[in-house]
Amino acid sequence: MLKIFNTMTREKEEFKPIIPNEVHMYVCGPTVYNYIHIGNARSIVAFDTVRRYLEFLGYKVKFVSNFTDVDDKMIKEANREGITVPEVADRFIKAFYEDIDAINVQRATINPRATDNIPEIIDFIKDLVAKDYAYESQGDVFYRARKFKHYGELSDQNIDQLVEGASEHVGDAEFAKKQDPIDFALWKKAKPGEIKWDSPWGEGRPGWHIECSVMSTKYLGDTFDIHGGGQDLEFPHHENEIAQSEAKTGQKFVNYWMHNGFVTVENNEKMSKSLGNFVTVHDLVKKTDPQVLRFFLSSTHYRRPLEYSQSNLQKAADNLNKIKTAYNNLKFRLDGATDDDDADIKAQVIKIETDFKTAMNDDFNVQNGLTEIFNLVSLANNYAASETVAEIPANVILKAMVDLTSILGVKLDDQKDLSDEIQKMVDERDQARADKDFATSDKLRDQLKDMGVILEDTPQGTRWHIND
Ligand SMILES: [Zn+2]
């Protein structure tokens, strides 16, 4: 039984989807004015891992994640470069896909763009105005937060705390237009020269919070199963999404709220664009194996802080290498394996898979899940070192390794084509040595070394693995 920690109730709850065997899930996507940094990637990877595990359990997952393609940052970037807001969006959406593909994140079922949903956003706001949950003020439209009786529940704040928090913004231009300091913008009047759309309140553009309420309910229904995002989005963004959506539909918006922890750098400082201490995925994948980066991001529990450092990246590389080496060594033994079966090996694999599920069913506890993956690695290593290897149990181990590690986004089969090529070179080297043609065997050894291949001569023949 899968349990998920629900931010709303602050408890681990049994997961029951609305539609049996199907999960409707929404994750707040990026504002596309720059390359994504490791903090963004952590959230993307965390929810990709959640999705992969749900699919492993047999659920069909409808996964929606938006692109915020109009806001102050987008306008600023377009002005800085002297191009249009849609041009900025197109460029960084393309880069976003390149980056997530590199770290093996599955594409969302739908990636809606805010600017493709302006009529729906206007209709949603009109509805809130009609219900007196929103009001127009000097061309802006604000949400009457105090009127929504559950306001503050997600972030566990009462009205006094919210008012005190809002008082920090007393000098903002928007502040004077609000009837109440805790109200927030649904529609923003366009400043001269800014990108704009016509609306019943004059020319302007949507606020950030409203787009998620509109696009999530449009594609997933008034009530859906899981809503995810970074923990910095709990307040105000998700609080506001709830207020908007529930005021409009009269239904519960989301059954399970999930929030991932921050990425920290040295001294526990949060990585963020505003602090200027961020590393983009675009830059990092040029010097770090993207698979290592993916494994680093997915191998810490999603709610815990993740410390970004060279030594932690190296640890991830070493662990990933152990998994890949065990996999490749056992695969190597398939050549010449017997037709026997081995009930004991199969039973051990089933136990490991069961324990892995128990770990992951506890709010996606990947740390304990990894312990089971390393039990599988030990089993693979021991079996690969045994005198005779049988094909059926070896394949059972190999398949379990692929299945469990793929939930963390690892592609063990990725080296297939390269494997064939390397194996051919290794065989040629063996033949050259047997023929005492040491010039050829040395040349092949050096070529393999340049490819990062480590050779190991064993009684069963030459084994190899790739040194990451
Ligand atoms: Zn959102």
PDB file of N, CA, C and O and ligand atoms in Angstrom, residues 26-29 66 68 208-209 211-213 227-228 233 237-238 241, ligand 1:
ATOM      1  N   TYR A  26      -0.344  17.127 -11.453  1.00  0.00           N
ATOM      2  CA  TYR A  26       0.091  18.426 -11.991  1.00  0.00           C
ATOM      3  C   TYR A  26       1.320  18.893 -11.217  1.00  0.00           C
ATOM      4  O   TYR A  26       1.362  18.822  -9.985  1.00  0.00           O
ATOM      5  N   VAL A  27       2.319  19.352 -11.952  1.00  0.00           N
ATOM      6  CA  VAL A  27       3.528  19.889 -11.309  1.00  0.00           C
ATOM      7  C   VAL A  27       3.821  21.260 -11.915  1.00  0.00           C
ATOM      8  O   VAL A  27       3.833  21.413 -13.141  1.00  0.00           O
ATOM      9  N   CYS A  28       4.033  22.261 -11.055  1.00  0.00           N
ATOM     10  CA  CYS A  28       4.317  23.606 -11.557  1.00  0.00           C
ATOM     11  C   CYS A  28       5.615  23.594 -12.358  1.00  0.00           C
ATOM     12  O   CYS A  28       6.646  23.114 -11.894  1.00  0.00           O
ATOM     13  N   GLY A  29       5.539  24.123 -13.558  1.00  0.00           N
ATOM     14  CA  GLY A  29       6.698  24.123 -14.445  1.00  0.00           C
ATOM     15  C   GLY A  29       7.473  25.432 -14.371  1.00  0.00           C
ATOM     16  O   GLY A  29       7.150  26.318 -13.581  1.00  0.00           O
ATOM     17  N   ASN A  66       3.087  23.010 -16.567  1.00  0.00           N
ATOM     18  CA  ASN A  66       2.921  24.211 -17.393  1.00  0.00           C
ATOM     19  C   ASN A  66       4.240  24.903 -17.729  1.00  0.00           C
ATOM     20  O   ASN A  66       5.264  24.662 -17.084  1.00  0.00           O
ATOM     21  N   THR A  68       5.303  28.816 -17.711  1.00  0.00           N
ATOM     22  CA  THR A  68       4.936  30.205 -17.487  1.00  0.00           C
ATOM     23  C   THR A  68       5.682  31.024 -18.535  1.00  0.00           C
ATOM     24  O   THR A  68       6.901  31.185 -18.449  1.00  0.00           O
ATOM     25  N   TRP A 208       0.511  35.166 -12.158  1.00  0.00           N
ATOM     26  CA  TRP A 208       1.137  33.840 -12.218  1.00  0.00           C
ATOM     27  C   TRP A 208       0.236  32.749 -11.641  1.00  0.00           C
ATOM     28  O   TRP A 208       0.050  31.676 -12.222  1.00  0.00           O
ATOM     29  N   HIS A 209      -0.370  33.020 -10.458  1.00  0.00           N
ATOM     30  CA  HIS A 209      -1.105  31.951  -9.749  1.00  0.00           C
ATOM     31  C   HIS A 209      -2.288  31.419 -10.549  1.00  0.00           C
ATOM     32  O   HIS A 209      -2.558  30.227 -10.556  1.00  0.00           O
ATOM     33  N   GLU A 211      -2.829  31.057 -13.698  1.00  0.00           N
ATOM     34  CA  GLU A 211      -2.604  30.160 -14.845  1.00  0.00           C
ATOM     35  C   GLU A 211      -2.594  28.692 -14.405  1.00  0.00           C
ATOM     36  O   GLU A 211      -3.101  27.826 -15.116  1.00  0.00           O
ATOM     37  N   CYS A 212      -2.036  28.412 -13.221  1.00  0.00           N
ATOM     38  CA  CYS A 212      -1.980  27.011 -12.768  1.00  0.00           C
ATOM     39  C   CYS A 212      -3.371  26.490 -12.407  1.00  0.00           C
ATOM     40  O   CYS A 212      -3.687  25.334 -12.687  1.00  0.00           O
ATOM     41  N   SER A 213      -4.206  27.347 -11.782  1.00  0.00           N
ATOM     42  CA  SER A 213      -5.580  26.914 -11.482  1.00  0.00           C
ATOM     43  C   SER A 213      -6.326  26.586 -12.768  1.00  0.00           C
ATOM     44  O   SER A 213      -7.045  25.589 -12.856  1.00  0.00           O
ATOM     45  N   HIS A 227      -0.768  17.189  -6.679  1.00  0.00           N
ATOM     46  CA  HIS A 227      -0.198  18.447  -7.145  1.00  0.00           C
ATOM     47  C   HIS A 227       1.172  18.574  -6.499  1.00  0.00           C
ATOM     48  O   HIS A 227       1.297  18.452  -5.279  1.00  0.00           O
ATOM     49  N   GLY A 228       2.189  18.794  -7.326  1.00  0.00           N
ATOM     50  CA  GLY A 228       3.542  18.883  -6.806  1.00  0.00           C
ATOM     51  C   GLY A 228       4.226  20.191  -7.145  1.00  0.00           C
ATOM     52  O   GLY A 228       3.791  20.935  -8.016  1.00  0.00           O
ATOM     53  N   LEU A 233       7.055  26.925  -3.149  1.00  0.00           N
ATOM     54  CA  LEU A 233       5.795  27.291  -3.803  1.00  0.00           C
ATOM     55  C   LEU A 233       4.573  27.119  -2.889  1.00  0.00           C
ATOM     56  O   LEU A 233       3.467  27.530  -3.241  1.00  0.00           O
ATOM     57  N   HIS A 237       2.115  30.674  -3.732  1.00  0.00           N
ATOM     58  CA  HIS A 237       1.590  30.169  -5.007  1.00  0.00           C
ATOM     59  C   HIS A 237       0.515  29.090  -4.847  1.00  0.00           C
ATOM     60  O   HIS A 237      -0.581  29.205  -5.395  1.00  0.00           O
ATOM     61  N   HIS A 238       0.820  28.039  -4.101  1.00  0.00           N
ATOM     62  CA  HIS A 238      -0.159  26.951  -3.999  1.00  0.00           C
ATOM     63  C   HIS A 238      -1.356  27.322  -3.131  1.00  0.00           C
ATOM     64  O   HIS A 238      -2.476  26.873  -3.382  1.00  0.00           O
ATOM     65  N   GLU A 241      -3.510  29.063  -5.514  1.00  0.00           N
ATOM     66  CA  GLU A 241      -4.154  28.140  -6.461  1.00  0.00           C
ATOM     67  C   GLU A 241      -5.389  27.494  -5.826  1.00  0.00           C
ATOM     68  O   GLU A 241      -6.437  27.375  -6.466  1.00  0.00           O
TER      69      GLU A 241
HETATM   70 ZN    ZN B   1       1.813  26.560 -10.279  1.00  0.00          ZN
END
